[in-house]
Coordinates of C-alpha atoms in Angstrom, one line a residue:
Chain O
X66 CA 192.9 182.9 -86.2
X67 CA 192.4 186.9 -85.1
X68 CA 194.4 188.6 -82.7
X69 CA 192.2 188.9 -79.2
X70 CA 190.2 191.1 -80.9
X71 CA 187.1 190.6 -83.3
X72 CA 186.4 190.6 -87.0
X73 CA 184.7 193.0 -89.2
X74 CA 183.3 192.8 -92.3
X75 CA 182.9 195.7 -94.0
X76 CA 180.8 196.4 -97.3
X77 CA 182.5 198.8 -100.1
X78 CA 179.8 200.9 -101.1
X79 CA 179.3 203.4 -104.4
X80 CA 180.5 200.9 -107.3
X81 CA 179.6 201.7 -110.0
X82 CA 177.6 198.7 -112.5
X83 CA 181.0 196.8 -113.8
X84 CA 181.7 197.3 -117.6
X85 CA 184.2 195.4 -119.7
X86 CA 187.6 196.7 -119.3
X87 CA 187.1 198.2 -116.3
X88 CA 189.8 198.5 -114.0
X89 CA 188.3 197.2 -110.6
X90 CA 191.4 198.0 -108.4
X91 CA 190.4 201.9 -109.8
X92 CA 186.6 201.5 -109.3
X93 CA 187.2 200.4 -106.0
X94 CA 189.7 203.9 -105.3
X95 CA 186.7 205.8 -106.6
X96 CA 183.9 204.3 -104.5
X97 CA 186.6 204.5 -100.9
X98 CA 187.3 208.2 -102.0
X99 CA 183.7 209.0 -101.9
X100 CA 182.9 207.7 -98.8
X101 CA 184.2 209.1 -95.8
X102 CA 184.3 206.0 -93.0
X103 CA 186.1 203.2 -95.1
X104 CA 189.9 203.4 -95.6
X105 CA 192.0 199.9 -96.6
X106 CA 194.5 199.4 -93.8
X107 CA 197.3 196.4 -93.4
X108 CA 196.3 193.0 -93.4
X109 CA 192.9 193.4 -95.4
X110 CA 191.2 190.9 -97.0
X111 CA 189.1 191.6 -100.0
X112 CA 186.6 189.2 -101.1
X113 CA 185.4 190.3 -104.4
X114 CA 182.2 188.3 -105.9
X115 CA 183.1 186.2 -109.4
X116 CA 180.5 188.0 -111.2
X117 CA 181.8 191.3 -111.3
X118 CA 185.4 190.2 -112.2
X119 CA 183.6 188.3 -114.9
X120 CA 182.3 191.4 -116.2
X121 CA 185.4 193.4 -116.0
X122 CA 187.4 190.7 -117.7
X123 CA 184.5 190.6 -120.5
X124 CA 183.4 187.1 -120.3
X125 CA 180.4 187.4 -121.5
X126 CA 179.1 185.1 -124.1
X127 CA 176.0 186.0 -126.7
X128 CA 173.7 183.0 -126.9
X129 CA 173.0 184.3 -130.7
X130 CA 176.1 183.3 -131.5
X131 CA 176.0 179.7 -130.1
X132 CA 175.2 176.3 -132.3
X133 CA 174.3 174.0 -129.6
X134 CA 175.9 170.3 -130.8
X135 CA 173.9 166.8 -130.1
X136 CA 174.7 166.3 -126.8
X137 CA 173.8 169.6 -125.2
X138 CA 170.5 169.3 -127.0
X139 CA 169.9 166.0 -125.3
X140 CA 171.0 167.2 -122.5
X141 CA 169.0 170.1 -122.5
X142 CA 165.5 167.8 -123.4
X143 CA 166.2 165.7 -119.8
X144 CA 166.8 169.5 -118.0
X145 CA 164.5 171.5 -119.6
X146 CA 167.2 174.5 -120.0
X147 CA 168.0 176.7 -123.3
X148 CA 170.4 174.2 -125.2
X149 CA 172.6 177.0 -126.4
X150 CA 173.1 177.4 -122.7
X151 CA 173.7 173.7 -122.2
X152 CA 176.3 174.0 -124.7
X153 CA 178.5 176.4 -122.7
X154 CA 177.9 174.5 -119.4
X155 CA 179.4 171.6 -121.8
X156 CA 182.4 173.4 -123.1
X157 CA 183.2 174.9 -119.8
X158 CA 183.6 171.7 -118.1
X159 CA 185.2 168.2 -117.8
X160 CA 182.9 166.2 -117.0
X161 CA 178.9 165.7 -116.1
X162 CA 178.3 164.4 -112.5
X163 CA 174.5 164.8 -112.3
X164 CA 171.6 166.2 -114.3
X165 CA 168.2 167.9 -112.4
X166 CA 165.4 170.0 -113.9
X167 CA 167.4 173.9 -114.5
X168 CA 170.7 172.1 -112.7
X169 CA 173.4 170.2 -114.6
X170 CA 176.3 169.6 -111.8
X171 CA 179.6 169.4 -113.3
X172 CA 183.7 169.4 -112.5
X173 CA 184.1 172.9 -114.7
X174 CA 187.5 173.2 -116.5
X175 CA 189.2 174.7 -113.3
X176 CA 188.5 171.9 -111.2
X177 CA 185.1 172.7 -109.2
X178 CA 182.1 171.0 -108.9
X179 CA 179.2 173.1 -109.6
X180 CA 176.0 173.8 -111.2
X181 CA 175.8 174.6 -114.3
X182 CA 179.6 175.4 -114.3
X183 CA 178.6 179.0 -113.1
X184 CA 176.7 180.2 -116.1
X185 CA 175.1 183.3 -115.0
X186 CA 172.1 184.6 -116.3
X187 CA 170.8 187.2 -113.3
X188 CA 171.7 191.2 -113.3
X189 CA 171.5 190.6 -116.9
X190 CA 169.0 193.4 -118.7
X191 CA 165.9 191.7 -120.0
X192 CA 165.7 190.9 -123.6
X193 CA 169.8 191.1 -123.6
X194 CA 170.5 187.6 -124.8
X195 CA 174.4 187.2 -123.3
X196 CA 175.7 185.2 -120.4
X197 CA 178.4 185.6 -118.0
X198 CA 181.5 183.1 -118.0
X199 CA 183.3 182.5 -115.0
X200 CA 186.6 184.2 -115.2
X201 CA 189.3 182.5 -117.2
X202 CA 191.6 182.3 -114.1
X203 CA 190.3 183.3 -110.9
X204 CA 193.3 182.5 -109.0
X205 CA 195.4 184.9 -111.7
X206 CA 192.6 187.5 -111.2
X207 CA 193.0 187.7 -107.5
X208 CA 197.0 188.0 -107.8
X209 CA 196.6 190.7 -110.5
X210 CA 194.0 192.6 -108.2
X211 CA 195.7 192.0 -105.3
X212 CA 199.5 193.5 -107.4
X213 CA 197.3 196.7 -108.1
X214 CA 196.2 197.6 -104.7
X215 CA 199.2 196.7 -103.2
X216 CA 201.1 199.0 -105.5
X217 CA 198.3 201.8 -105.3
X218 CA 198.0 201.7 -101.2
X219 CA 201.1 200.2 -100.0
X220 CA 199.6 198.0 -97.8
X221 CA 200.0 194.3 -97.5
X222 CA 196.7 193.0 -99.1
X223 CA 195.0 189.3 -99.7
X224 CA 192.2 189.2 -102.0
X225 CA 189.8 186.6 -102.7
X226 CA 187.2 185.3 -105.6
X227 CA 183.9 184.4 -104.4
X228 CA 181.2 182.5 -106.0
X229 CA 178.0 181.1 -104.6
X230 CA 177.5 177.3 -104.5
X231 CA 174.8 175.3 -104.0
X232 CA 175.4 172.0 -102.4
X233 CA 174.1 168.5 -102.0
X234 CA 172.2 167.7 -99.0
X235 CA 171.9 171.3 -98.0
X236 CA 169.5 173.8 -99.4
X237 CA 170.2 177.7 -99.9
X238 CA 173.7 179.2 -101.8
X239 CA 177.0 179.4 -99.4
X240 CA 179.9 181.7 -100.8
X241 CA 182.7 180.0 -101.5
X242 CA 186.1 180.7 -102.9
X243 CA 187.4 180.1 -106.4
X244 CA 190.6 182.6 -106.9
X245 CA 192.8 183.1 -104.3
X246 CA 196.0 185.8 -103.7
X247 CA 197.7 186.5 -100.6
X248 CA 196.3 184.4 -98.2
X249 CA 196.4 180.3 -97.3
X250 CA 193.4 179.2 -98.2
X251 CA 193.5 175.9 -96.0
X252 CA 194.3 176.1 -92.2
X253 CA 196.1 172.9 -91.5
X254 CA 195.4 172.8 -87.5
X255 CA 197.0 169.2 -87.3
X256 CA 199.5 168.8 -84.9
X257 CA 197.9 171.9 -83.1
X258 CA 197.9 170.3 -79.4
X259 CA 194.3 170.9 -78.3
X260 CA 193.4 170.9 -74.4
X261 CA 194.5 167.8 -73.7
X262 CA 197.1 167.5 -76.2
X263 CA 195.3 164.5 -78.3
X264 CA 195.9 165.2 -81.7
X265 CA 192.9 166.8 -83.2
X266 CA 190.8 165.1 -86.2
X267 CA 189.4 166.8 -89.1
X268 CA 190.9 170.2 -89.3
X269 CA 192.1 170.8 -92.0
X270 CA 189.9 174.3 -92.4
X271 CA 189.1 175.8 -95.6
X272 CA 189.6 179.6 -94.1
X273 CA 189.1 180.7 -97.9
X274 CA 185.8 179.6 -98.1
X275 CA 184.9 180.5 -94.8
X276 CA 185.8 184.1 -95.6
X277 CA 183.7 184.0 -98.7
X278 CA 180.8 182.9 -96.8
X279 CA 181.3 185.4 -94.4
X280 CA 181.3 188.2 -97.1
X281 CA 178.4 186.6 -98.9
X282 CA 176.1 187.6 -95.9
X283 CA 176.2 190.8 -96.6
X284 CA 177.2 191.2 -100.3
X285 CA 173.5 189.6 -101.2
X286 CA 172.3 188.9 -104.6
X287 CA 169.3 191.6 -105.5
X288 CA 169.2 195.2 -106.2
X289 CA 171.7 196.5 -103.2
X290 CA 174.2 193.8 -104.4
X291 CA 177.6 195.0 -102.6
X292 CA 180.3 192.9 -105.0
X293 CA 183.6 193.9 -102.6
X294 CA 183.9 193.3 -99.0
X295 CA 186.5 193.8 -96.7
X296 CA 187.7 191.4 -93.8
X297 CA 189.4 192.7 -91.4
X298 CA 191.3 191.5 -88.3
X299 CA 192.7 188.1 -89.4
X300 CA 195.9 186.9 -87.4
X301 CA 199.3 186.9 -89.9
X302 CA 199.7 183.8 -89.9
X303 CA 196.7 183.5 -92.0
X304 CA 198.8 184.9 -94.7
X305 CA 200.9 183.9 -97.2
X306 CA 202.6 183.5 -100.7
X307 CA 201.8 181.8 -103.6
X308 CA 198.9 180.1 -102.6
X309 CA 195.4 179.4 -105.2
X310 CA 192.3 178.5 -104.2
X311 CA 192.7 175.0 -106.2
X312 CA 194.3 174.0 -102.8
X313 CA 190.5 174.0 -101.8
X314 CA 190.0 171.0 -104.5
X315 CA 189.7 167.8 -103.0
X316 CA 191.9 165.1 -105.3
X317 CA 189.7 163.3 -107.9
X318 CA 190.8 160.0 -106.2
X319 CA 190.0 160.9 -102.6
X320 CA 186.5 162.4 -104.3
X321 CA 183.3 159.6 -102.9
X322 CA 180.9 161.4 -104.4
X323 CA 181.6 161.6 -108.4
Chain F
X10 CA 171.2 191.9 -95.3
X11 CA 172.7 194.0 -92.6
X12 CA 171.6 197.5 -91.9
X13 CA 174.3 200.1 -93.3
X14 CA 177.1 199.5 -91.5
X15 CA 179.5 196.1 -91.3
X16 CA 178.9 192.7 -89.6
X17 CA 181.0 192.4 -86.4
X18 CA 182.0 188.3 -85.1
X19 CA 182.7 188.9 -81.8
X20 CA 184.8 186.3 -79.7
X21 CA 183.2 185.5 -75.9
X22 CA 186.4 185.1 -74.1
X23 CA 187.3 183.2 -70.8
X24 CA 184.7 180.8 -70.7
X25 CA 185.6 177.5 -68.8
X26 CA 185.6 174.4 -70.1
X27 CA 182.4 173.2 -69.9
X28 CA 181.0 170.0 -67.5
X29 CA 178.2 167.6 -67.6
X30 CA 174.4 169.8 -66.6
X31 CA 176.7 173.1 -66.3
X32 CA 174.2 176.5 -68.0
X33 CA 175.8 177.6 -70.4
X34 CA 173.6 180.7 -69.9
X35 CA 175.4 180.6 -66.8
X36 CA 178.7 181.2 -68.2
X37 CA 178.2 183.3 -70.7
X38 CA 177.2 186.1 -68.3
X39 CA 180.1 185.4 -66.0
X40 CA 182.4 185.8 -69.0
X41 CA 180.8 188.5 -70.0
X42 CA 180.8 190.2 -66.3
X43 CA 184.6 189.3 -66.3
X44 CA 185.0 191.2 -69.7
X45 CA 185.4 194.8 -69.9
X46 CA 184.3 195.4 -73.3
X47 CA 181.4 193.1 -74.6
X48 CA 178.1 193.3 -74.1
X49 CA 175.0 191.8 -75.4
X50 CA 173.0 194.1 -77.9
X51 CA 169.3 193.7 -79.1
X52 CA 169.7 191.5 -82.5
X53 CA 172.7 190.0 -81.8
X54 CA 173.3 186.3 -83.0
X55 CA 175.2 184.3 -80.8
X56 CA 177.1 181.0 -82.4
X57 CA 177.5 178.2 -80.3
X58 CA 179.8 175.1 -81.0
X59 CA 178.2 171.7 -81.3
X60 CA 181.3 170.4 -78.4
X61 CA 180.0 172.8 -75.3
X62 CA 176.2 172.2 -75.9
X63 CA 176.9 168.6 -75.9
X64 CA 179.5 168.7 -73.2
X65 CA 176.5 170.4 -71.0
X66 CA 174.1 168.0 -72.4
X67 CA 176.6 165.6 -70.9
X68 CA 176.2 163.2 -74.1
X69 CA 179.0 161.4 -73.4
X70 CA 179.6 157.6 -74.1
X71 CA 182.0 155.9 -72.5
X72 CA 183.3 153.6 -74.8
X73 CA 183.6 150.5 -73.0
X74 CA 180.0 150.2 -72.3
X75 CA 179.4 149.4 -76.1
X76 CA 179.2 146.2 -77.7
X77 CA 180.1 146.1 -81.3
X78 CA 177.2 143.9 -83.2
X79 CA 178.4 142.2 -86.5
X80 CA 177.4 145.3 -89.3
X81 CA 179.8 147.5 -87.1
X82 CA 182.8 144.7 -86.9
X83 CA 182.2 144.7 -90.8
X84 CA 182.5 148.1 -91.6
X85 CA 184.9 149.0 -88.8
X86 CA 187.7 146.7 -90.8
X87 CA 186.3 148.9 -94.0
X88 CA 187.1 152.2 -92.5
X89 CA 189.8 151.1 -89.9
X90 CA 188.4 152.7 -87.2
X91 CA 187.2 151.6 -83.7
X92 CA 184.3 149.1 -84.2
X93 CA 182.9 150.5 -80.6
X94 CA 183.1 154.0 -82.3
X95 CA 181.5 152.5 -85.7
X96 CA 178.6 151.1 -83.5
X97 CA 177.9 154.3 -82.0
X98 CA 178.0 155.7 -85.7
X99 CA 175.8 153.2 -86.9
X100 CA 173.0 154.0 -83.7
X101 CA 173.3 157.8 -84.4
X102 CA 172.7 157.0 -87.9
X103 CA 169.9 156.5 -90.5
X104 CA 171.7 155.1 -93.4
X105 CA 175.7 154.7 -94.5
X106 CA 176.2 156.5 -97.9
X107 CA 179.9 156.1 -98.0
X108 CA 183.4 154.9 -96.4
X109 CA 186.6 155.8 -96.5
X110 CA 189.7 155.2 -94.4
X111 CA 188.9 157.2 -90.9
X112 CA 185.5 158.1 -92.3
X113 CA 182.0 156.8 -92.8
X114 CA 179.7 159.0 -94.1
X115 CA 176.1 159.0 -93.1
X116 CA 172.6 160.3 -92.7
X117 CA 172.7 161.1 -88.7
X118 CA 169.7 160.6 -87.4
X119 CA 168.8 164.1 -87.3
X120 CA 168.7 164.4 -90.6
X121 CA 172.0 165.5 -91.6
X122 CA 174.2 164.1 -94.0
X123 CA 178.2 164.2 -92.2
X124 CA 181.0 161.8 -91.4
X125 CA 181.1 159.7 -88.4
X126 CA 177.9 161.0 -87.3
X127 CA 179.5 163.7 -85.7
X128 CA 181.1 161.7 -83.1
X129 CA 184.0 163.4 -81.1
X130 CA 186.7 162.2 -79.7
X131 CA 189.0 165.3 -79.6
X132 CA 189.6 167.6 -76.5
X133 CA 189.2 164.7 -74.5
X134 CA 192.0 163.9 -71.8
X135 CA 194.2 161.1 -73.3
X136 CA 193.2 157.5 -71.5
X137 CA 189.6 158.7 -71.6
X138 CA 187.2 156.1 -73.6
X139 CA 184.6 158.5 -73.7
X140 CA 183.0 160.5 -76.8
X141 CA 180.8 162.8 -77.8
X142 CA 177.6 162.4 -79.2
X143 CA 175.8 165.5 -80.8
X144 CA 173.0 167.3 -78.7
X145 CA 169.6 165.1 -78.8
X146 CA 168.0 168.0 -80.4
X147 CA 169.9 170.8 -81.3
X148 CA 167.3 172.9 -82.1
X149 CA 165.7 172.2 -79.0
X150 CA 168.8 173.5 -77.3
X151 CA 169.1 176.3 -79.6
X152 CA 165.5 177.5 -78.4
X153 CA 166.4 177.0 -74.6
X154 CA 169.7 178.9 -75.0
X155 CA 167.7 181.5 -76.4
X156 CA 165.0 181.7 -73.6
X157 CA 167.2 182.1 -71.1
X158 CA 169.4 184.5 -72.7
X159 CA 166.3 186.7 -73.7
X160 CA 165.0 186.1 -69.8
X161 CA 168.4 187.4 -68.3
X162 CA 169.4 190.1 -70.4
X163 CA 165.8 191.2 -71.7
X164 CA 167.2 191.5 -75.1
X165 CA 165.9 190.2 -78.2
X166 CA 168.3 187.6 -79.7
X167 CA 168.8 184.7 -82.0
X168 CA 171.4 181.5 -81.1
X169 CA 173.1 178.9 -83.5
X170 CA 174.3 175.9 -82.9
X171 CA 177.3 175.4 -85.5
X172 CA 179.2 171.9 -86.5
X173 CA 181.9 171.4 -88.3
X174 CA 181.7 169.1 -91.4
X175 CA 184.1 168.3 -94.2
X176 CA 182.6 168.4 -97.9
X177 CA 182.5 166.4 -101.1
X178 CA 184.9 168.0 -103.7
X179 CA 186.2 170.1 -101.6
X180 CA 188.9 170.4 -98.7
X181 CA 188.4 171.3 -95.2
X182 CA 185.9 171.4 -92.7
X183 CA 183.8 174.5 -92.3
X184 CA 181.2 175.7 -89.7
X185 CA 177.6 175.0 -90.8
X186 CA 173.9 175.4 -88.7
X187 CA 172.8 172.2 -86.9
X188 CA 170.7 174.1 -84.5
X189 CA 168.7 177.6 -85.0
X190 CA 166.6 179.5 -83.2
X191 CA 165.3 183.2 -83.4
X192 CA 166.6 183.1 -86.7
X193 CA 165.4 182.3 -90.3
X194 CA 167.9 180.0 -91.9
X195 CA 167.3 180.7 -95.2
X196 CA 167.2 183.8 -97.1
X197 CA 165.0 183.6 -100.0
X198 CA 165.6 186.4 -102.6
X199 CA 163.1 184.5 -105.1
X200 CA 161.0 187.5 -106.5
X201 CA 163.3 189.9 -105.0
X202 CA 163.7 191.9 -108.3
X203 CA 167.3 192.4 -108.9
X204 CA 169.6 195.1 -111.1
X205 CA 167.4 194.8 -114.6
X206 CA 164.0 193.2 -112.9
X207 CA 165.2 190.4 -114.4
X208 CA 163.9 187.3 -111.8
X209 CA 166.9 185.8 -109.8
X210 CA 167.8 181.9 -110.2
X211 CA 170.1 180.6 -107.4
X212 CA 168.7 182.9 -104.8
X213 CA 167.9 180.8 -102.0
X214 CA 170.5 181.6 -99.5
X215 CA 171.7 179.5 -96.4
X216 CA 172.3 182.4 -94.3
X217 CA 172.5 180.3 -90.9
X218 CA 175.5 178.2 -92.2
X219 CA 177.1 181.4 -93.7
X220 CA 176.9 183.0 -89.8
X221 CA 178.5 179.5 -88.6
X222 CA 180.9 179.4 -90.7
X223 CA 181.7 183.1 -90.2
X224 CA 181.8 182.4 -86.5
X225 CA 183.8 179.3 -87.2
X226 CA 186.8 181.8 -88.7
X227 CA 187.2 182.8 -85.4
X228 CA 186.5 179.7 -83.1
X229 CA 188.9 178.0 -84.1
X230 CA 189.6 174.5 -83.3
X231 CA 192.5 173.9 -81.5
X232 CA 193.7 174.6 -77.2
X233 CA 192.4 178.7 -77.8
X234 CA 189.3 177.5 -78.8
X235 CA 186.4 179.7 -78.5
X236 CA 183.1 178.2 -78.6
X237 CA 180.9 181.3 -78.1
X238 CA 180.8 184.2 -81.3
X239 CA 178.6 186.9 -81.1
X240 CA 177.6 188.1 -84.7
X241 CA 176.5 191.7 -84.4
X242 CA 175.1 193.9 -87.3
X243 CA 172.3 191.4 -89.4
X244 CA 169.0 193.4 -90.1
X245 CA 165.8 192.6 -89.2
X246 CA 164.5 191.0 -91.5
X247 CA 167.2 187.8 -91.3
X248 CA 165.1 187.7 -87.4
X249 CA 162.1 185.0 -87.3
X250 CA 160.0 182.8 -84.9
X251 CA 159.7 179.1 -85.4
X252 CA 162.1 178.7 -87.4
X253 CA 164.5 175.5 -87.3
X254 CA 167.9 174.3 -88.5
X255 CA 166.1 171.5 -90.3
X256 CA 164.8 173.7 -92.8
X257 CA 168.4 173.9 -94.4
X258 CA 167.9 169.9 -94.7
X259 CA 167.3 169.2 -98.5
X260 CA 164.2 167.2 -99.3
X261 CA 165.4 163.6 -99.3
X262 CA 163.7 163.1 -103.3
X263 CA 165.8 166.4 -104.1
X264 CA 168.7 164.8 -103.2
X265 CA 171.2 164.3 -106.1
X266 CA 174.1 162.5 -104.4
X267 CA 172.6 159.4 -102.2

């Protein structure tokens, strides 16, 4: 995927806390003016985490304002979470696959399969009674973050939306990607001859998440949260046009575990 | 997680392809010695494919020493694959949760839940009836690496041993932790006090499958493959004794999607 050499992953530093209406392609000009080592060059991939684009975009929901309906209070009795909450995790999403104590697992409205259809709670002040919605449309986010930085810098730019997942079978959060410019999220290494030029099985690579994973190990979650990373050193061909991160959606009918 | 500065995946470059009891200790250091430019540091983390450790292992079947029993003959017509193959499956196995057309998904015997038990038939010279079983124990070999690495270089390290494994609901394989040692698989920010001391949900984070499938952006999969990553740059706090890839296993009564 690189050219010989290696990949970095480099932290942006100095954001500020993300307010509605900010402008993150100009909070991010801010934080690489005021430090001295980190400059965006060509072929840059910025992985940005869901939350803060959330907040930018003003997505945030106050629970005061919610009137939880029958069904999210039942659903809320089998797992034991605030039913105006429930309620949200309902409207965001098509369908109910699963329900654990604090977990609902559901196929959200954009197509991903998720707890609790990425309701966020955390990095909230205490006693402050909003949410945080995904964003609307994380692929259009990325392209419209991607458009401003390109325009600002000049450079030839891919930027990604990261969330963090949990998954079945494994424990512990992996970063993932759910809005996608610039970049093909899926390598399709079939038809790659491999040594010994038997065609290769099973790789079809989801390069998008493996790049949000990658940022995820040092963007954190606590106090020192770093929200943009930069990858740097992917190959061109990695690149390209009109691409989303619903590519990454496995079809409902090729889907064994509903 | 990592100390100021960036994360670095670093490719090991011009190792051979590896044969039956070869040290993989062995050569590493004469691809290092045969590289100008990288050298082992104190807390690096070096990422290891599945394929060479097995290859060294020398857990290769040869395919026309199996005999297919009736279960495999069944489900082999199910999934249309080699009932020979399906038999091995079935032996590396625990229990079948799904099949599909080229895929039966299991619980390998190991603990991990992954399709075809992990069972390799690619990079193989064509005509060959052999496969590829995963390591016994990975995390055995994960600790062995280690030692020798530690003894020859005097440096204090960690080593993965990384898969590859598709996922349900999503598209594309990406690199995930079968084997760990030196290293604490999973991160948990529980407690960790976050932006408005507001306790964090979601927090336990699968750091050894983030670092595979980081390394995994730059293995590759096809004739350039390189099996060897160093990951350079983690603090020291992600270091730990003991630890194993297991841990990343979730508890079988957690288990939402059976």
């Amino acid at each position: 995927v690189t050219e010989a050499g290696s990949l970095s992953l480099i932290p942006i530093r100095g954001l500020p806390e993300v307010q509605p209406e900010d402008d993150l392609s100009v909070l991010l000009d801010q934080a690489l003016k005021s430090s001295a080592d980190v400059k965006l060059c060509d072929g840059d991939v910025l992985v940005v985490t869901q939350k803060i684009v959330s907040k930018a975009e003003n997505r945030y929901v106050n629970l005061a304002s919610i009137e939880p309906g029958i069904p999210a209070r039942d659903l809320a009795q089998q797992c034991r979470k605030d039913p105006r909450i429930v309620e949200l995790v309902l409207r965001e999403s098509r369908e109910v696959l699963r329900v654990a104590p604090q977990s609902v697992i559901v196929r959200h409205r954009l197509g991903w399969v998720m707890a609790n259809a990425g309701i966020d709670q955390s990095n909230l002040p205490k006693g402050d009674e909003r949410v945080l919605l995904l964003p609307e449309d994380p692929d259009a986010s990325a392209v419209r973050l991607r458009r401003q930085l390109q325009q600002r810098y000049g450079l030839k730019l891919a930027v990604l939306i990261s969330d963090s997942f949990g998954r079945p079978w494994r424990l512990g959060s992996v970063g993932v990607c759910i809005g996608c410019a610039g970049l093909r999220p899926l390598q399709d290494l079939r038809g790659t001859p491999d040594l010994h030029q038997r065609s290769l099985q099973n790789t079809l690579v989801a390069l998008a998440d493996q790049l949000c994973a990658a940022a995820a190990i040092i963007s954190g979650e606590a106090a020192q949260a770093v929200p943009m990373v930069l990858v740097r050193g992917l190959s061109a061909d990695c690149f390209g046009e009109g691409h989303t991160a619903r590519e990454l959606q496995r079809p409902y009918e090729q889907d064994l575990f509903r």
